[in-house]
């Protein structure tokens, strides 16, 4: 084995780049996050880690709602901008066209092909960050990004984040829960 130790870190090879939509003081705000994933299948829940000091964390605490918006690779500049500028100093509500669903306080970016409207289930203090777990109230998807009544990742063209860089997905490799059936035990 030719491995080196790197010390403890939250290494994940790739993560989706999402825009976390919130409302604070009556204004829509979007923050870029890379630490987002599925938390539970039934009921459907997602989670996103946000530094406690962030404007977005305050907004989630105030309204108990948020959205996760999945931008396409053509939206990388606006997406990155939302991660380097704080909503406490600048009004980012004009960067995206906001629409609201059932919760009325979780703005979603119309330009993003997929949006998840979430109510806060729980916030877990993990140290520097709060892990916001949200129950998915509704999923909104552009018709042009659908295949078989589901969002199609090859049509969404999501931005993925790894090692301080943004990437596009290239092509599918294998069908999950199927490719392993070819595995031959030695």
Short mmCIF file of N, CA, C and O in Angstrom, two decimals, residues 7 11 21 30 32 42 50 62 69 80 83 90 99 105 112 116 137 140 146 149 160 167 169 171 175:
data_model
loop_
_atom_site.label_atom_id
_atom_site.label_comp_id
_atom_site.label_asym_id
_atom_site.label_seq_id
_atom_site.Cartn_x
_atom_site.Cartn_y
_atom_site.Cartn_z
N UNK A 7 -4.17 14.02 7.30
CA UNK A 7 -4.78 14.67 8.45
C UNK A 7 -6.28 14.73 8.28
O UNK A 7 -6.80 14.55 7.18
N UNK A 11 -13.05 15.65 3.42
CA UNK A 11 -12.85 15.41 1.99
C UNK A 11 -14.02 14.64 1.38
O UNK A 11 -14.42 13.60 1.85
N UNK A 21 -31.68 29.34 -1.20
CA UNK A 21 -32.57 30.50 -1.24
C UNK A 21 -33.23 30.72 0.11
O UNK A 21 -33.78 29.78 0.69
N UNK A 30 -29.68 34.59 -2.02
CA UNK A 30 -29.14 33.33 -2.50
C UNK A 30 -27.67 33.22 -2.10
O UNK A 30 -26.91 34.15 -2.27
N UNK A 32 -24.31 30.46 -2.36
CA UNK A 32 -23.78 29.25 -2.95
C UNK A 32 -23.26 28.33 -1.86
O UNK A 32 -22.59 28.77 -0.94
N UNK A 42 -37.58 8.84 3.03
CA UNK A 42 -38.99 8.87 3.42
C UNK A 42 -39.10 9.26 4.89
O UNK A 42 -38.72 8.46 5.74
N UNK A 50 -24.05 25.16 6.64
CA UNK A 50 -23.82 26.60 6.47
C UNK A 50 -23.14 27.13 7.72
O UNK A 50 -23.57 26.85 8.84
N UNK A 62 -34.82 32.48 11.04
CA UNK A 62 -35.97 33.39 11.12
C UNK A 62 -37.24 32.79 10.54
O UNK A 62 -38.31 32.90 11.13
N UNK A 69 -31.46 25.26 -4.98
CA UNK A 69 -31.62 25.52 -6.41
C UNK A 69 -30.40 24.98 -7.13
O UNK A 69 -29.27 25.25 -6.72
N UNK A 80 -21.13 31.50 -8.56
CA UNK A 80 -19.94 31.78 -7.77
C UNK A 80 -20.06 33.13 -7.07
O UNK A 80 -19.68 33.27 -5.91
N UNK A 83 -21.61 33.15 -3.81
CA UNK A 83 -20.80 32.55 -2.77
C UNK A 83 -19.71 33.46 -2.24
O UNK A 83 -19.17 33.23 -1.16
N UNK A 90 -24.77 43.14 0.43
CA UNK A 90 -25.26 43.40 -0.92
C UNK A 90 -26.59 42.69 -1.18
O UNK A 90 -26.77 41.55 -0.79
N UNK A 99 -39.21 33.06 -7.48
CA UNK A 99 -40.62 32.66 -7.42
C UNK A 99 -40.80 31.91 -6.10
O UNK A 99 -39.84 31.46 -5.50
N UNK A 105 -41.95 31.68 1.89
CA UNK A 105 -40.76 32.37 2.40
C UNK A 105 -39.46 31.71 1.93
O UNK A 105 -38.39 32.07 2.42
N UNK A 112 -32.79 28.45 -12.56
CA UNK A 112 -32.22 27.12 -12.25
C UNK A 112 -33.19 26.04 -12.72
O UNK A 112 -34.39 26.13 -12.46
N UNK A 116 -35.75 22.86 -5.05
CA UNK A 116 -36.36 22.11 -3.96
C UNK A 116 -36.83 23.10 -2.91
O UNK A 116 -36.03 23.89 -2.40
N UNK A 137 -40.78 19.96 0.55
CA UNK A 137 -42.22 20.20 0.43
C UNK A 137 -42.66 20.02 -1.02
O UNK A 137 -43.74 19.50 -1.29
N UNK A 140 -39.60 21.51 -8.06
CA UNK A 140 -39.99 22.19 -9.29
C UNK A 140 -38.90 21.93 -10.33
O UNK A 140 -37.72 22.04 -10.02
N UNK A 146 -36.65 17.30 -18.28
CA UNK A 146 -37.30 16.07 -17.80
C UNK A 146 -37.13 14.91 -18.79
O UNK A 146 -37.15 15.11 -20.00
N UNK A 149 -40.62 11.75 -16.65
CA UNK A 149 -41.25 12.46 -15.53
C UNK A 149 -40.30 12.72 -14.35
O UNK A 149 -40.74 12.90 -13.22
N UNK A 160 -20.75 20.88 -10.53
CA UNK A 160 -20.20 20.15 -9.39
C UNK A 160 -18.93 20.85 -8.94
O UNK A 160 -18.22 21.48 -9.74
N UNK A 167 -16.92 21.99 -12.00
CA UNK A 167 -16.84 21.04 -13.10
C UNK A 167 -18.22 20.77 -13.69
O UNK A 167 -19.23 20.93 -13.01
N UNK A 169 -20.50 17.64 -15.55
CA UNK A 169 -20.52 16.19 -15.63
C UNK A 169 -20.30 15.79 -17.09
O UNK A 169 -20.85 16.41 -17.99
N UNK A 171 -20.28 12.18 -18.77
CA UNK A 171 -21.21 11.19 -19.32
C UNK A 171 -21.50 10.13 -18.27
O UNK A 171 -20.71 9.91 -17.36
N UNK A 175 -25.27 1.91 -14.89
CA UNK A 175 -26.53 2.00 -14.17
C UNK A 175 -26.34 1.48 -12.75
O UNK A 175 -25.83 0.37 -12.54
#
